[in-house]
Short mmCIF file of C-alpha atoms in Angstrom, two decimals:
data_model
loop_
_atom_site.label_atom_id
_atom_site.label_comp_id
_atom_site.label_asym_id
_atom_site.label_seq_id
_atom_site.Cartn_x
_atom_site.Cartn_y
_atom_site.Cartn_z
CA UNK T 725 14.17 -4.05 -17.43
CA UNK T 726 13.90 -7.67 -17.43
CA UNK T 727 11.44 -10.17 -18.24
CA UNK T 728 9.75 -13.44 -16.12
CA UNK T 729 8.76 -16.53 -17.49
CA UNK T 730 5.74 -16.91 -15.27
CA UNK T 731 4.86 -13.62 -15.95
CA UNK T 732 1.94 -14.30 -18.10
CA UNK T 733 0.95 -16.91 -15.70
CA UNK T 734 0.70 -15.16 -13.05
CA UNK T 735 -1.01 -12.24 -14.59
CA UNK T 736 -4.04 -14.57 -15.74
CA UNK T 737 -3.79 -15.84 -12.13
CA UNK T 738 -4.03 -12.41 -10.67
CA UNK T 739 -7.47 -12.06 -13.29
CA UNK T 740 -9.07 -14.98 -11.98
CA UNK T 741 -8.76 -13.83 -8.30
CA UNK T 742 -10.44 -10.44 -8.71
CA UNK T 743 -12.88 -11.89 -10.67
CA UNK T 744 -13.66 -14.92 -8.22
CA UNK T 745 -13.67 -12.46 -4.86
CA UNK T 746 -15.58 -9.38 -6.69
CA UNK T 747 -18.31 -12.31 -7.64
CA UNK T 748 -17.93 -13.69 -4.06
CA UNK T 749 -18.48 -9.48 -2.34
CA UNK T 750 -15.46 -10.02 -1.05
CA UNK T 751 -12.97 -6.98 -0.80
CA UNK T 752 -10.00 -6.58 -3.80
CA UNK T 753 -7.53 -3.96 -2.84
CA UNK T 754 -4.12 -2.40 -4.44
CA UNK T 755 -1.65 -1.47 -1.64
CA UNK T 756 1.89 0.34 -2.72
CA UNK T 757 4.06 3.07 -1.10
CA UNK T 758 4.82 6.55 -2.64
CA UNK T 759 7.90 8.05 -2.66
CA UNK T 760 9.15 9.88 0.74
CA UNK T 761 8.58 13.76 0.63
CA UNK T 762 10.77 16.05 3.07
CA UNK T 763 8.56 18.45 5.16
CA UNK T 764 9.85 21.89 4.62
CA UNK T 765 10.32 24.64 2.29
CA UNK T 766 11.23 22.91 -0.53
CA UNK T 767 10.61 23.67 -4.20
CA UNK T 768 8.09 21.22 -5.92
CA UNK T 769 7.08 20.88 -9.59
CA UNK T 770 4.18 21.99 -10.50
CA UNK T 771 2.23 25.26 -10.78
CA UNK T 772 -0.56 26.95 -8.61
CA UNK T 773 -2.27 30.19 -8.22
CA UNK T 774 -0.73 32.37 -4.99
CA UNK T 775 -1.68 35.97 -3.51
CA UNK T 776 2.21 36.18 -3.18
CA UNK T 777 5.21 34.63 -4.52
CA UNK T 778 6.98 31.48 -2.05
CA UNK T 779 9.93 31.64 -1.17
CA UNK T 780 11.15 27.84 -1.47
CA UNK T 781 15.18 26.28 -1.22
CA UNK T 782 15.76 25.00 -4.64
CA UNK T 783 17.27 22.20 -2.86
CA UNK T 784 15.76 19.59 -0.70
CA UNK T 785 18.66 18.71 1.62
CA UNK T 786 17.94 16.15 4.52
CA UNK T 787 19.71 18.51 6.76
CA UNK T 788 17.36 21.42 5.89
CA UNK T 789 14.14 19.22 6.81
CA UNK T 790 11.73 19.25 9.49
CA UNK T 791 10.92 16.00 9.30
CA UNK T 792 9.35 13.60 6.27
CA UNK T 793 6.23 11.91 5.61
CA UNK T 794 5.69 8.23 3.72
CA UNK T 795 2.65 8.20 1.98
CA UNK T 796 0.98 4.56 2.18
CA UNK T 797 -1.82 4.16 -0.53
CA UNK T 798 -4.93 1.42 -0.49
CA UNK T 799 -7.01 1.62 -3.42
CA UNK T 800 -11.02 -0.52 -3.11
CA UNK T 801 -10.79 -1.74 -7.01
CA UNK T 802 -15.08 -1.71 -6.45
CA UNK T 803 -16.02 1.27 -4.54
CA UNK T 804 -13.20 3.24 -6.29
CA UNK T 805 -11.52 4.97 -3.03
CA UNK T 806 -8.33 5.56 -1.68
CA UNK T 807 -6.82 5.53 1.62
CA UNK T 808 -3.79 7.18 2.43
CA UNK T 809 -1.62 6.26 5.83
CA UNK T 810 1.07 9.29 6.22
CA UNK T 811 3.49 7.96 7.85
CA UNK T 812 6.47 10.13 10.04
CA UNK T 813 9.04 7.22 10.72
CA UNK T 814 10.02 4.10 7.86
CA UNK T 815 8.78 2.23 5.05
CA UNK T 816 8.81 -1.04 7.06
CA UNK T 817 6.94 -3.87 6.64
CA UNK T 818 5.09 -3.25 10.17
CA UNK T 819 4.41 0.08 8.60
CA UNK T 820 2.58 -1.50 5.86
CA UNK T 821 0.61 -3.71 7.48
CA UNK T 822 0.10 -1.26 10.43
CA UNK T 823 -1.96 1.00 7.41
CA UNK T 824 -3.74 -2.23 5.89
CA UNK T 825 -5.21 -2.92 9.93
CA UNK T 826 -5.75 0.82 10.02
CA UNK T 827 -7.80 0.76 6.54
CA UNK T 828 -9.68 -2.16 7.58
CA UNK T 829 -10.84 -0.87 10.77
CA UNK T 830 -11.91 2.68 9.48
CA UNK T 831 -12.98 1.35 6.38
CA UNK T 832 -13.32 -2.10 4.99
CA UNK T 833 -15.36 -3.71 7.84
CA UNK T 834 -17.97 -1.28 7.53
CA UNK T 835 -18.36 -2.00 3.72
CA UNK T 836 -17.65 -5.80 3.90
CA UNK T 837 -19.03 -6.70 6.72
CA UNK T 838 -19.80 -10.36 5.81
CA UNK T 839 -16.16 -10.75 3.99
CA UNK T 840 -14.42 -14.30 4.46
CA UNK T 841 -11.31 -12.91 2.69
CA UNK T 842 -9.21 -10.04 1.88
CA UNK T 843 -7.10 -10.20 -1.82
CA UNK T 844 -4.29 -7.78 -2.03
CA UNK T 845 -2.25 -6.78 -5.07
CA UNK T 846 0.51 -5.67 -4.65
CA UNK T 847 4.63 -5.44 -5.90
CA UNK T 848 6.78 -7.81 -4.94
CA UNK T 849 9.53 -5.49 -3.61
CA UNK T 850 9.66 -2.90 -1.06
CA UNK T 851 8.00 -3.27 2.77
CA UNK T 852 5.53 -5.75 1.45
CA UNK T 853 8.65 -7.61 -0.59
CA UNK T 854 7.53 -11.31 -2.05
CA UNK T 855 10.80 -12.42 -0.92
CA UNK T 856 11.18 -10.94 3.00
CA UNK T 857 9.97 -13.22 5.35
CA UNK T 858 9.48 -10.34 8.13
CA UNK T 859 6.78 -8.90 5.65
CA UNK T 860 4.82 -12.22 5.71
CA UNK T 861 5.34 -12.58 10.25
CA UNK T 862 4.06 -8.84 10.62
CA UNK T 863 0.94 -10.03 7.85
CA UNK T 864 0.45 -12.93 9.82
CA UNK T 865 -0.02 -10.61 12.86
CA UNK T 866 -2.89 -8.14 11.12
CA UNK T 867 -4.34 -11.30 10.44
CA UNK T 868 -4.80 -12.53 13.97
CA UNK T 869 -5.84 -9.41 15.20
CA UNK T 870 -8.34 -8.60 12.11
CA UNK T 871 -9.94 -12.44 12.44
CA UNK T 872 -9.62 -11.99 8.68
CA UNK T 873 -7.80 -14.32 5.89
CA UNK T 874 -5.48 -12.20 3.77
CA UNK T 875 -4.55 -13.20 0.72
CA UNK T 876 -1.63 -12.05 -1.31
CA UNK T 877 -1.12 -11.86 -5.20
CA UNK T 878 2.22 -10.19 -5.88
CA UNK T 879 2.76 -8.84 -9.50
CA UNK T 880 5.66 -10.01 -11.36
CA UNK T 881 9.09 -8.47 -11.42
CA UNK T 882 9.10 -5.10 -13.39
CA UNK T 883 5.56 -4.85 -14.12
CA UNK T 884 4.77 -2.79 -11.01
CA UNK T 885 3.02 -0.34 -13.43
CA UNK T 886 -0.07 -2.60 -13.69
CA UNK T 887 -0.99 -2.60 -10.32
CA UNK T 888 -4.49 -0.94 -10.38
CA UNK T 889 -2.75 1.56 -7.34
CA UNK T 890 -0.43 2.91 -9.98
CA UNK T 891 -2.60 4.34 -12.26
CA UNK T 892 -6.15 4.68 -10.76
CA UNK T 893 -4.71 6.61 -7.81
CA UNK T 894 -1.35 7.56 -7.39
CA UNK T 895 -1.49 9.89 -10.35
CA UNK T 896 -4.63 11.96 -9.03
CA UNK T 897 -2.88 12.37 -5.59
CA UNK T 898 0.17 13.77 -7.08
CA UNK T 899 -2.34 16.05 -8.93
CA UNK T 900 -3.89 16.92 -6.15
CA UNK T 901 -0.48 17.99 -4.38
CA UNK T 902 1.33 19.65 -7.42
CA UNK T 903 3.43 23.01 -6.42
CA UNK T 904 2.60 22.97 -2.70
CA UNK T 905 5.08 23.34 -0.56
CA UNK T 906 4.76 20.34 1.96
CA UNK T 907 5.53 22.48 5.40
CA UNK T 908 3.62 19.84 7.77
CA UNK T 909 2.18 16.47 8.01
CA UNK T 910 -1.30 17.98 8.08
CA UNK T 911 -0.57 20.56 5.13
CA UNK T 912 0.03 17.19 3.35
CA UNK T 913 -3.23 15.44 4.37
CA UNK T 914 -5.17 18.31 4.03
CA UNK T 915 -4.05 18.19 0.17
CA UNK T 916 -4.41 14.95 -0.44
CA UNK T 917 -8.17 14.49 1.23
CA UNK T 918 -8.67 16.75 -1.59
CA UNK T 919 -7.98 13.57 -4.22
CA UNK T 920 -11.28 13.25 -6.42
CA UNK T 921 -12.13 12.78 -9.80
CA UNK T 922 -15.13 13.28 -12.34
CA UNK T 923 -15.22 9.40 -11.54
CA UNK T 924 -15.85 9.05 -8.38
CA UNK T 925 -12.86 8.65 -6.48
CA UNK T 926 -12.71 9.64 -3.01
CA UNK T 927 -10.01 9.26 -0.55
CA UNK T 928 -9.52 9.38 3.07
CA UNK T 929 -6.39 9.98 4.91
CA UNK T 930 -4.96 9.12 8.33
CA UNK T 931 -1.31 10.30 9.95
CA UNK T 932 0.36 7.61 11.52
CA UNK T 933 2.78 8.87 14.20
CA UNK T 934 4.68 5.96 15.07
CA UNK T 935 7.77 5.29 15.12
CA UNK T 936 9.27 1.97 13.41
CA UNK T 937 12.58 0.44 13.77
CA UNK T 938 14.40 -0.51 10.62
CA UNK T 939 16.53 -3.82 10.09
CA UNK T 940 14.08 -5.85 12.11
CA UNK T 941 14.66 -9.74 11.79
CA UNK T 942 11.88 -12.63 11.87
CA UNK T 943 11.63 -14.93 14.72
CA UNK T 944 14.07 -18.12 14.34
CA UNK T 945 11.68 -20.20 14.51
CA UNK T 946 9.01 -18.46 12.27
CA UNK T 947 9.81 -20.32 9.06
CA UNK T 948 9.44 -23.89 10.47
CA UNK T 949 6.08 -22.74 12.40
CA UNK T 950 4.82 -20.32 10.43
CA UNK T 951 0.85 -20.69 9.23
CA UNK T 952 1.34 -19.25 6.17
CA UNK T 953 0.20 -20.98 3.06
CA UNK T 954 1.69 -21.09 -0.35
CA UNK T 955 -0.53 -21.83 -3.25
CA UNK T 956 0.51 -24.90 -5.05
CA UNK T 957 0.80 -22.32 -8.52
CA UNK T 958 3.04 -19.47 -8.32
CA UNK T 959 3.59 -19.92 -4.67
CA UNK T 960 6.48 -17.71 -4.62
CA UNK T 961 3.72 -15.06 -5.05
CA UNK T 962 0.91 -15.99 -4.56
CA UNK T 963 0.00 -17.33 -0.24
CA UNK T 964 -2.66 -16.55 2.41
CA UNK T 965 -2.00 -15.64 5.92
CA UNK T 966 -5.12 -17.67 7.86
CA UNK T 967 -6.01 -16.26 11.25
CA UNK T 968 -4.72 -18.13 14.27
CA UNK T 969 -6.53 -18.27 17.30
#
């Protein structure tokens, strides 16, 4: 693992924007990927109570597969939720923003309805990558059609592990999954609706059956037009995608 030197910097930036849009009621949210699970009868750690023992393949070939599912996780840092997208295709950056419109719709405009402004944290590799201009076109899209600003604060290189996401979340849905053998899409949403804690949490999840093509370029011109704009600190990580008309 390496280090940054604007890492500091851009973690006491990242502090002062939840801060400034929780004070505002504007919506904070933590947006990250899970690992890809194989459908099928594949072993899984974990342990769980049974009426009989499973038969599972110890392993979990491709070939052997019925399909796979991409779980795509928004966390609301204030009302403590989740949102899950399952997705049955690629970890794209369409995907991505495909489950932010998706969360928004179902979700965030009927709790912020008088938000100016959406703040995302989020890694800065991946389908929402702080360096892949296709991830910042296909934002630029959800932000036309959601009449919304989006604003983006990517965390730091190797420090992925802060992201709220990571540990308020993730780890219950894994819980919540442990030892079951992931046979279907809907065996796997019907586990992890069951994400809750002592806490609070809640989560809500939604199968996405679309199918996304990988290796997908930007438009030439997108980088000389584009209405993106880069904060004058940290830009590299830190920009909002304004809605167009």
């Amino acid at each position: 693992m390496g280090g940054h030197p604007d890492r500091n910097a851009q973690f006491e930036n990242i502090t002062q924007l939840k801060q400034d849009y929780l004070d505002a009621g504007n919506p904070v949210i933590s947006m990250d990927t899970k690992k890809k699970a194989l459908l099928g009868t594949f072993y899984r750690n974990g342990s769980l109570y049974t009426q009989a023992a499973i038969q599972t393949n110890d392993h979990d070939f491709p070939s052997s597969a019925t399909g796979s599912v991409i779980p795509h996780g928004v966390y609301d840092l204030k009302r403590n939720t989740g949102y899950i997208t399952l997705g049955t295709s690629h970890d794209t950056s369409e995907f991505a923003c495909d489950s932010l419109f998706q969360w928004w719709v179902n979700e965030g405009i009927i709790h912020y309805p008088k938000a100016k402004s959406l703040l995302i944290l989020c890694d800065g590799g991946g389908s929402n990558s702080s360096r892949h201009y296709i991830f910042k076109e296909d934002l630029q899209k959800t932000a036309n059609a959601l009449g919304l600003e989006i604003r983006i604060a990517h965390y730091p290189p190797y420090t992925s592990q802060y992201n709220p996401i990571e540990h308020r979340f993730f780890p219950h849905v894994t819980r919540a999954c442990e030892g079951v053998v992931f046979d279907s899409v809907e065996t796997v949403k019907t586990l992890i609706s069951r994400t809750s804690t002592s806490k609070g949490l809640t989560t809500i999840v939604h199968i996405l059956d679309k199918i996304y093509e990988t290796g997908r370029k930007y438009a030439a011109d997108f980088k000389e037009i584009m209405p993106i704009v880069f904060d004058t600190h940290l830009p590299k990580w830190n920009y909002r995608a304004i809605p167009q008309k």
